[in-house]
Coordinates of C-alpha atoms in Angstrom, one line a residue:
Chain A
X1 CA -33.7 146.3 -64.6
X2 CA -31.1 143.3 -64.7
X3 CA -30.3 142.2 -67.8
X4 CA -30.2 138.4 -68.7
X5 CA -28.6 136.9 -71.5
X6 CA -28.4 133.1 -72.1
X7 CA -27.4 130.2 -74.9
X8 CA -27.0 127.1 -75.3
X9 CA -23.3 125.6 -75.9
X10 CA -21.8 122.0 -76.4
X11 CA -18.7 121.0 -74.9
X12 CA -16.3 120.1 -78.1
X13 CA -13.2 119.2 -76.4
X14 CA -11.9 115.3 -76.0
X15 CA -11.5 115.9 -72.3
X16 CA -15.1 117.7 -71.6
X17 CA -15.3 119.9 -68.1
X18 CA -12.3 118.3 -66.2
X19 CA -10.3 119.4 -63.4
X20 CA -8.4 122.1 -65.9
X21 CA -10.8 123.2 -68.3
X22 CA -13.5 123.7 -65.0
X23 CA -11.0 125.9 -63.2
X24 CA -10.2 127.7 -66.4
X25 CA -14.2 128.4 -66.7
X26 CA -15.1 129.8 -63.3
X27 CA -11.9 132.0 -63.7
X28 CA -13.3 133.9 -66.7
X29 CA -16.4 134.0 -65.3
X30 CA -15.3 135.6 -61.9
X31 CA -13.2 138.4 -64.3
X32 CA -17.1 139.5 -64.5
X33 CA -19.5 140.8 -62.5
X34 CA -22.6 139.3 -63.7
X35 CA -23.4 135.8 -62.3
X36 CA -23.3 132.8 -63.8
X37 CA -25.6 130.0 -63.9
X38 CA -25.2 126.8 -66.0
X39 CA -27.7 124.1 -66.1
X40 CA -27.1 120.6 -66.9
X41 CA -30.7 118.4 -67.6
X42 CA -32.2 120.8 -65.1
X43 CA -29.8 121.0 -62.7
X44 CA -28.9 123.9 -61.8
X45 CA -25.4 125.3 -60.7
X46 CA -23.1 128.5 -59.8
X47 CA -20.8 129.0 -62.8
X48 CA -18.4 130.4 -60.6
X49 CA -17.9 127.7 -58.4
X50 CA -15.2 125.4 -58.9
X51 CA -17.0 122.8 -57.1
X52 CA -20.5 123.4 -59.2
X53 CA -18.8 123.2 -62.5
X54 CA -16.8 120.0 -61.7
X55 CA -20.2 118.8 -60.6
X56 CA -21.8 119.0 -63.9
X57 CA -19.2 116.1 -64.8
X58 CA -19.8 117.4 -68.5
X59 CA -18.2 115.2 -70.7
X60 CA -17.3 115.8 -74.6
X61 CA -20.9 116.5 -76.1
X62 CA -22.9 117.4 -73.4
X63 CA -25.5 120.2 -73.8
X64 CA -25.3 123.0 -71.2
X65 CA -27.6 125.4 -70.9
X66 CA -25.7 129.0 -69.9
X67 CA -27.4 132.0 -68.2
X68 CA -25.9 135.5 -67.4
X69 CA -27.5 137.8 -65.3
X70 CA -26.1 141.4 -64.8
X71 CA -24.5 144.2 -66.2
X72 CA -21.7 142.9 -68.2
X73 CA -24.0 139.3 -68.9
X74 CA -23.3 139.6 -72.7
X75 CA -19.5 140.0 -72.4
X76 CA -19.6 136.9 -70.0
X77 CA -21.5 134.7 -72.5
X78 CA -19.1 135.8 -75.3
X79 CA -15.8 134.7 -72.9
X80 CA -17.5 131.3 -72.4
X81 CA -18.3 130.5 -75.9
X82 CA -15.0 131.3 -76.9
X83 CA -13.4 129.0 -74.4
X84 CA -15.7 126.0 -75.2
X85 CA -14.9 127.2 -78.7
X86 CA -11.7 127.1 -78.4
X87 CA -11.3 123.4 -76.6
X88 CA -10.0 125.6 -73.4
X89 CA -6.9 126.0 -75.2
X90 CA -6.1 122.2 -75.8
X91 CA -6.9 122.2 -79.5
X92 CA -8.3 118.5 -79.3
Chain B
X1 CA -44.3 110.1 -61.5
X2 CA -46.6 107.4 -64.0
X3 CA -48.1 104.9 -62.2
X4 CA -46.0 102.4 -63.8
X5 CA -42.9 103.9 -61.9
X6 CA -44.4 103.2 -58.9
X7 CA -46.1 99.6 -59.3
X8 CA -42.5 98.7 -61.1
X9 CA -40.6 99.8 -57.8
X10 CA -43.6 98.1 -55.4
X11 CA -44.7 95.6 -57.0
X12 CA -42.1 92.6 -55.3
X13 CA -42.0 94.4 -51.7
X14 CA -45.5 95.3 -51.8
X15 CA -46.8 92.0 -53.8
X16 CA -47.9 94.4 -56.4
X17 CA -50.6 93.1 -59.0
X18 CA -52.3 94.6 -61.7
X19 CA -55.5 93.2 -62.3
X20 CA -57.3 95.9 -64.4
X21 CA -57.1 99.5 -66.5
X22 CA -53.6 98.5 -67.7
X23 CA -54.1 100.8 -70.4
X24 CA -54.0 103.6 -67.7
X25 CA -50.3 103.0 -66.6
X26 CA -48.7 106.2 -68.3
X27 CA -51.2 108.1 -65.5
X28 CA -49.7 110.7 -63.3
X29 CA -49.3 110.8 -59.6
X30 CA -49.2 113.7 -58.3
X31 CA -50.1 113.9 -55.0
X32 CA -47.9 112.5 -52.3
X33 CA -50.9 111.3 -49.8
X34 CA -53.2 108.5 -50.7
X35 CA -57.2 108.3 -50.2
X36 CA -59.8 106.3 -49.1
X37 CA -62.4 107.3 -51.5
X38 CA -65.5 106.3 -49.3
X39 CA -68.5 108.3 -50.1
X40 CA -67.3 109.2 -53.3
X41 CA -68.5 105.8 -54.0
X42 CA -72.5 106.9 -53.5
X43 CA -71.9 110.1 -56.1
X44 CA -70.5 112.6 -53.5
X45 CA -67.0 112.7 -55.8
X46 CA -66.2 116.4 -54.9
X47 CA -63.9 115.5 -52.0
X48 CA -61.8 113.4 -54.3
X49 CA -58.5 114.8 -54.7
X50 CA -56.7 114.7 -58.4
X51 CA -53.8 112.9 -59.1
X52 CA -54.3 111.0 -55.7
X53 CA -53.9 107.3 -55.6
X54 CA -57.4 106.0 -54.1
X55 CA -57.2 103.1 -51.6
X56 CA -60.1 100.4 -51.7
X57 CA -60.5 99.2 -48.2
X58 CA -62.7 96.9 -46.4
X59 CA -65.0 99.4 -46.4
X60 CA -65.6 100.3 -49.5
X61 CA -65.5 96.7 -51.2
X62 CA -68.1 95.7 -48.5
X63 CA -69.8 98.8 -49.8
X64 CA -69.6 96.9 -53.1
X65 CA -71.0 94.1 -52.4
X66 CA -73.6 95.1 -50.5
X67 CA -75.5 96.8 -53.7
X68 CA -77.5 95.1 -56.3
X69 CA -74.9 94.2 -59.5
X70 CA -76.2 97.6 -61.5
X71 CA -75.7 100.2 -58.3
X72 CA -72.3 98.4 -57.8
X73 CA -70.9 99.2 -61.7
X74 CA -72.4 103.2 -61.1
X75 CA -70.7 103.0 -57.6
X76 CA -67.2 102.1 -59.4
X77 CA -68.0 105.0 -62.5
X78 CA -68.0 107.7 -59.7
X79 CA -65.1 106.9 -58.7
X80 CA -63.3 105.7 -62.2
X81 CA -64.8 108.3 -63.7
X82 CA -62.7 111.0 -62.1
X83 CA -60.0 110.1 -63.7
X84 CA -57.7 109.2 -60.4
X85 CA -53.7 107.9 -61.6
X86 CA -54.7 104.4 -59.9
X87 CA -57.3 102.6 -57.6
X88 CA -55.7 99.8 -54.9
X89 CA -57.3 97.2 -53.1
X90 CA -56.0 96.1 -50.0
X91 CA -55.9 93.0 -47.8
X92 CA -56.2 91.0 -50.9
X93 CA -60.2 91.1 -51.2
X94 CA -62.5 89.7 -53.3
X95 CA -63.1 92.5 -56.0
X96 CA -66.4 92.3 -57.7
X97 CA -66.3 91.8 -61.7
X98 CA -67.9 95.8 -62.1
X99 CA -65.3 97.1 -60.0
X100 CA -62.4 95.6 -63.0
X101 CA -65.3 96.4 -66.0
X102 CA -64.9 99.7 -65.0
X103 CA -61.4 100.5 -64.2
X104 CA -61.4 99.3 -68.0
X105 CA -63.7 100.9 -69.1
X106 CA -62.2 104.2 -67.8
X107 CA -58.5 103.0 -68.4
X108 CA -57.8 103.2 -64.7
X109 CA -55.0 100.9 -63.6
X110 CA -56.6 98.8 -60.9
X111 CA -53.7 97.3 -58.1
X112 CA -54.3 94.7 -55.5
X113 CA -52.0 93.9 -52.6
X114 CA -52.7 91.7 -50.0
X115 CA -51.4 94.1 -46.8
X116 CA -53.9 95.5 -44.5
X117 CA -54.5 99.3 -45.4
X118 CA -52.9 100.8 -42.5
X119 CA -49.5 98.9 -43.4
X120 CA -50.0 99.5 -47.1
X121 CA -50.6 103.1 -46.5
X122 CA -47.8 103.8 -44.4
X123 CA -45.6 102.0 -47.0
X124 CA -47.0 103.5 -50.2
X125 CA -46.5 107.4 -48.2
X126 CA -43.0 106.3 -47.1
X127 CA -42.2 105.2 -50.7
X128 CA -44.3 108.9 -52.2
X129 CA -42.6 111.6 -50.1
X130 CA -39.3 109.6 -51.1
X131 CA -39.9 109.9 -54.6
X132 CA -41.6 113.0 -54.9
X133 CA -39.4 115.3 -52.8
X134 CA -38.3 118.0 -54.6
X135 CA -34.9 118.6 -54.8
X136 CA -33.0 121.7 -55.5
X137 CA -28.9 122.9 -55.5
X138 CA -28.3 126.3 -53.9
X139 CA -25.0 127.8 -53.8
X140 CA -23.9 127.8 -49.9
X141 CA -22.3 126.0 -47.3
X142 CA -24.4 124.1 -45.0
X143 CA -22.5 123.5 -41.3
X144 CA -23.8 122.1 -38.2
X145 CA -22.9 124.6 -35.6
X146 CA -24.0 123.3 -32.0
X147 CA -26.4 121.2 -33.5
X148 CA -28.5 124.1 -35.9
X149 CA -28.3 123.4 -39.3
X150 CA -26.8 127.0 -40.7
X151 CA -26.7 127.6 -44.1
X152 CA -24.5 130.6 -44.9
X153 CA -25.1 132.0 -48.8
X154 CA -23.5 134.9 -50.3
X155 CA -21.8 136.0 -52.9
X156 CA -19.1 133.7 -54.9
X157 CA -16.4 135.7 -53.4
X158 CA -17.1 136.9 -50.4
X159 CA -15.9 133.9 -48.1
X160 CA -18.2 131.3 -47.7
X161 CA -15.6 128.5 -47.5
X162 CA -13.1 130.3 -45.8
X163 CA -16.2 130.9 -43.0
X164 CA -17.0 127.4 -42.7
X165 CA -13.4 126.4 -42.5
X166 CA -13.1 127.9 -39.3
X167 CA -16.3 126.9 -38.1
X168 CA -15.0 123.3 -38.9
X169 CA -11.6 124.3 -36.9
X170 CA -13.8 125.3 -34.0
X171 CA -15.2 121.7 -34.1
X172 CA -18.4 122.0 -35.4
X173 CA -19.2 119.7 -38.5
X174 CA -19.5 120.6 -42.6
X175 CA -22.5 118.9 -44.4
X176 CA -21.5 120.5 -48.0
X177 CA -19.7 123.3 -49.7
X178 CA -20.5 125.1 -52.8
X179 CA -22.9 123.2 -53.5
X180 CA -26.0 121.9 -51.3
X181 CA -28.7 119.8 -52.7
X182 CA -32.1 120.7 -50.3
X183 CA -35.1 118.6 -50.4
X184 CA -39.0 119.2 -49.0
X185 CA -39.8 117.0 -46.1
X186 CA -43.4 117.5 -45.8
X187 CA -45.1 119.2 -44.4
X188 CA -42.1 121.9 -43.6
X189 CA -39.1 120.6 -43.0
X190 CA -35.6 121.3 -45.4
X191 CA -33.2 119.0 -45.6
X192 CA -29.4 119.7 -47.0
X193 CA -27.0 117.2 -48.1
X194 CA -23.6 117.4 -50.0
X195 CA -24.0 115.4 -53.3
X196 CA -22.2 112.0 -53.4
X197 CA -19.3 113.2 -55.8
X198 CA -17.6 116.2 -54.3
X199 CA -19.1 115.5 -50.5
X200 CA -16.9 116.6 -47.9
X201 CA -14.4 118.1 -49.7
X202 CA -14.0 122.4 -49.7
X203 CA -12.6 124.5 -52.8
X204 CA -10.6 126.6 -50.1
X205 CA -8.6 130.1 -52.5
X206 CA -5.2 129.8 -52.2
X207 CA -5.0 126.0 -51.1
X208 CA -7.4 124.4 -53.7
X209 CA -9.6 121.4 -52.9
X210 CA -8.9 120.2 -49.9
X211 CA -11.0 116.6 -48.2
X212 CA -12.3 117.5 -44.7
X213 CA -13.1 114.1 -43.6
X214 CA -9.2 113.1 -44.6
X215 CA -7.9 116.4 -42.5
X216 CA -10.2 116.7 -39.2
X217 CA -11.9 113.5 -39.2
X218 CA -15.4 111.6 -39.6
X219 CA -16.4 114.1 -36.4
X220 CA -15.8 117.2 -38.3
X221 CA -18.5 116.2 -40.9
X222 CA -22.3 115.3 -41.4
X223 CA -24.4 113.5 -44.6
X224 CA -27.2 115.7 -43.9
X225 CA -28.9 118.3 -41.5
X226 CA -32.3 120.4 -41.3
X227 CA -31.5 123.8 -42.3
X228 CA -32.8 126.1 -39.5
X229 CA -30.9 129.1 -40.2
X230 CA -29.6 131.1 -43.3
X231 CA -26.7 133.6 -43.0
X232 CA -26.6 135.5 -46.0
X233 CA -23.1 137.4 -46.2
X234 CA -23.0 140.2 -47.7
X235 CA -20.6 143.0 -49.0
X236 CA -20.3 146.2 -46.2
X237 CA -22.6 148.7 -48.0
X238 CA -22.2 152.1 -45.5
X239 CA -25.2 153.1 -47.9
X240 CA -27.2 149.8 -46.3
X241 CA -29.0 149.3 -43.2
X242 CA -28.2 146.3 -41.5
X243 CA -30.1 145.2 -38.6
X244 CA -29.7 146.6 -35.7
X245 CA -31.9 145.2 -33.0
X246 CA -32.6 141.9 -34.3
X247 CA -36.4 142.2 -33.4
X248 CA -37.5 141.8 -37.3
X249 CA -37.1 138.5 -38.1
X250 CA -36.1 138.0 -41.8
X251 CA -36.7 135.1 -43.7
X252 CA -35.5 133.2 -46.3
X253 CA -37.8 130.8 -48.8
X254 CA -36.2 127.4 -49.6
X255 CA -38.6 125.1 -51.2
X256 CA -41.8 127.5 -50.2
X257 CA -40.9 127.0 -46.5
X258 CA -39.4 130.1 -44.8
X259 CA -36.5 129.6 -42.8
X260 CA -34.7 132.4 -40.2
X261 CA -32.1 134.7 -42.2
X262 CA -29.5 136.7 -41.0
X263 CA -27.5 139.4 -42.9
X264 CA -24.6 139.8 -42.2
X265 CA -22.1 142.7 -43.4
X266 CA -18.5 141.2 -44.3
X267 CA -15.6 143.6 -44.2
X268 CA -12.3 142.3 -45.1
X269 CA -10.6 141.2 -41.2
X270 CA -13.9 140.9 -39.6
X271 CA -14.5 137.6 -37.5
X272 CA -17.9 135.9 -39.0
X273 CA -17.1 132.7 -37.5
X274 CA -17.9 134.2 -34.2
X275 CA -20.7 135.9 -35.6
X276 CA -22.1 132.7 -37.2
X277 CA -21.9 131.2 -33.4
X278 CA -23.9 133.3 -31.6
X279 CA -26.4 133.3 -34.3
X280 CA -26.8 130.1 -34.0
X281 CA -26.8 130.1 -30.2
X282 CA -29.6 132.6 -30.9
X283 CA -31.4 129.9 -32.7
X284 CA -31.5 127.7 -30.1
X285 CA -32.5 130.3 -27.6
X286 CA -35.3 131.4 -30.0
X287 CA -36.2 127.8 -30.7
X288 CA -36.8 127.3 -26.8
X289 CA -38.7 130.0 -26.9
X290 CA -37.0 132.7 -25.6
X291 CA -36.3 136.0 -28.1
X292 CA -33.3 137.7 -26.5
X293 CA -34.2 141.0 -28.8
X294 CA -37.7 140.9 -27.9
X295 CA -37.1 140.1 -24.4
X296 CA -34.8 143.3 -24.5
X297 CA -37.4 145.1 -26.0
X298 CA -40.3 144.6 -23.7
X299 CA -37.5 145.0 -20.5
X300 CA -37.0 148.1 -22.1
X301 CA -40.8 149.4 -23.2
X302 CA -41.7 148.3 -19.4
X303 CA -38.8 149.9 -18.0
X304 CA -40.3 153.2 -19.8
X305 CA -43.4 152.8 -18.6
X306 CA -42.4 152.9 -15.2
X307 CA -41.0 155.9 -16.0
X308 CA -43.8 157.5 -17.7
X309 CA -46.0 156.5 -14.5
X310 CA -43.9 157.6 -11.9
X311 CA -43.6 161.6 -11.4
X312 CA -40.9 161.5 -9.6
X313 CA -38.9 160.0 -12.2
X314 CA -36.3 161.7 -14.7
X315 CA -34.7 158.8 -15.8
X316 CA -32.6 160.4 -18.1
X317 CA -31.9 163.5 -17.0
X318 CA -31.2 162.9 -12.8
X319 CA -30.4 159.3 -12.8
X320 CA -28.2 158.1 -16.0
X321 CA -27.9 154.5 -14.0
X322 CA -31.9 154.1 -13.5
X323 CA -32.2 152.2 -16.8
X324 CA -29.8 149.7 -15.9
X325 CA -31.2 149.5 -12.8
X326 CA -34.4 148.6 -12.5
X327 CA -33.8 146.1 -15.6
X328 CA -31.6 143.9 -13.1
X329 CA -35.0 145.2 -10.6
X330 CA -37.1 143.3 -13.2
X331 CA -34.7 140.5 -13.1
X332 CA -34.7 140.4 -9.3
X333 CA -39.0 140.2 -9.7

């Protein structure tokens, strides 16, 4: 059976989902093998598309809505929420 | 979509005017075709779809009028009473007082608009399928190749881009990368498009994103195309079994209509591009209405009939070249 795991994060940084942080995202995610889907008000995208993320044009407090699905999916989750966490390493 | 979406959007191009049921605005539409209730009006309200906008014509006002004032309110209630998002009145008619007492009464908003039905109608489904197209993102790249909308999916990975670069070096035309919004043209027909923000541009590994329309030009790129095909890439798997015949057509559901897949195996070095060409030179074939696989096949089942019928025959055995043969025989027929 594949496994799914899924949560809900908040982008923190000043910045939100820019050019940087967005490339920095779909890198993690493609260290993975599950896929990655992140929905923004129902829209649905690949997280590990470049073009997707950038497309969410998630700004500072937006609500994503992040799903794994496969083998490693709970590993994958954990890497995200430590990068939104953690600003994507811009500590602002 | 409430009905006050719709009279808000119509009501000026239209000449929109609510003359009843106000209290029935927040309804929902969810039908994309309209109705001309007719003999729903005598009682017979089993035909009457829900969530359908009913259309009052000149038929069913002279209907109307031509009852005695208690019929006439009942008439209305059969029709009110089923609850539909909105009731419209065309050609500007005179509307009997029952016919507003009861869109009241059952908080049915109650439009009027002075086009002929026919116009209105034509308008009002122009204005539905619009609205009411769903629309959905799937991860892929939609080309134009020799005029067949291909879709290619696969994989985040496995060389979508890199695919339809070439394809676009080859001259035919990108409509979106990464990501392709699809919408439901009723009654089964997909649409694709590239959304406004990152249209026409390619995240290409190695090179970053890059803007097709600046590099090759406005001929190397489309706003929108039917999808007719879907190439689905897919990682070599010596464990799998890819096609081999082509005679099983796969297909692919976008939006509940099925489309034409092809999977393809990708091995690092091997050519898709041309792969991706003749499929869609299939396409075309197949859309005239010619099956190269099938024709093959039949060629080949009647090439072994003859063989079965004729004693004479060893076609394997005596005559290696007899297959070939009498299929350019069959041609020659």
């Amino acid at each position: 059976m594949t496994e799914i795991a899924s949560t809900k994060l908040t982008i923190i940084n000043e910045l939100g989902l820019h050019a940087r942080a967005a490339t920095l995202l779909v890198q993690t995610a493609s260290r993975f093998s599950a896929d990655l889907y992140i929905s923004r008000d129902g829209r649905q995208i690949n997280g590990k598309s470049i073009m997707g993320v950038l497309l969410l044009t998630a700004g500072k407090g937006t609500e994503l809505d992040i799903q794994a699905v496969g083998e490693d999916c709970r590993e994958l989750i954990a890497a995200i929420e430590e990068l939104v966490k953690n600003k994507f390493g811009e500590g602002q | 979509m409430e009905v006050s979406t719709l009279f808000n959007a119509l009501k000026v191009e239209l000449g929109l005017e609510l003359v009843a049921g106000r209290a029935g605005l927040d309804r929902g539409i969810t039908g994309d075709r309209v109705q001309k209730p007719a003999l729903a009006l005598t009682g017979f309200t089993s035909m009457l779809s829900p969530g359908v906008v009913q259309i009052f014509g000149k038929t069913e006002l002279d209907y109307l009028w031509s009852l005695p004032p208690v019929e006439r309110r009942l008439a209305c209630d059969f029709v009110t009473s089923c609850s539909p998002p909105a009731i419209i009145v065309t050609r500007g008619l005179d509307m009997p007082e029952q016919l507003l007492e009861s869109a009241d009464h059952y908080r049915v908003p109650l439009l009027l608009t002075g086009l002929r039905s026919s116009l209105f109608i034509e308008a009002l489904h122009k204005f539905l399928a619009t609205r009411m197209a769903q629309i959905r993102a799937i991860h892929g790249v939609l080309v134009d190749v020799f005029g067949v909308g291909v879709l290619i999916i696969g994989k985040s990975g496995i060389g979508k881009s890199e695919c339809a670069l070439e394809l676009i070096m080859r001259g035919h035309r990108l409509v979106a990368d990464d990501v392709v919004d699809v919408s439901l043209v009723p009654p089964s027909t997909i649409i694709g498009a590239g959304n406004e923000l990152i249209r026409h541009h390619m995240e290409i590994r190695g090179l970053g994103i890059i803007n097709i329309k600046d590099l090759f030009g406005v001929a190397a790129i489309r706003e929108t195309k039917k999808i007719e095909l879907v190439i689905n890439m897919e990682e070599w798997d010596a464990s799998k079994s890819f096609d081999r015949l082509g005679i099983v057509m796969q297909t692919h559901d976008i939006l509940g209509v099925m489309i034409p897949r092809v999977d393809i195996p990708v091995r690092p070095g091997r050519t898709l591009t041309a792969i991706v060409e003749v499929a869609a030179r299939n396409q075309i074939l197949k859309s005239m209405g010619h099956h190269s696989a099938r024709d093959f096949q039949s060629r080949m089942d009647a090439a072994s009939r003859q063989g079965a019928e004729s004693r004479n025959s060893r076609i394997w055995s005596t005559a290696p070249h007899a297959l070939s043969s009498r299929v350019i025989d069959d041609k020659q027929d």
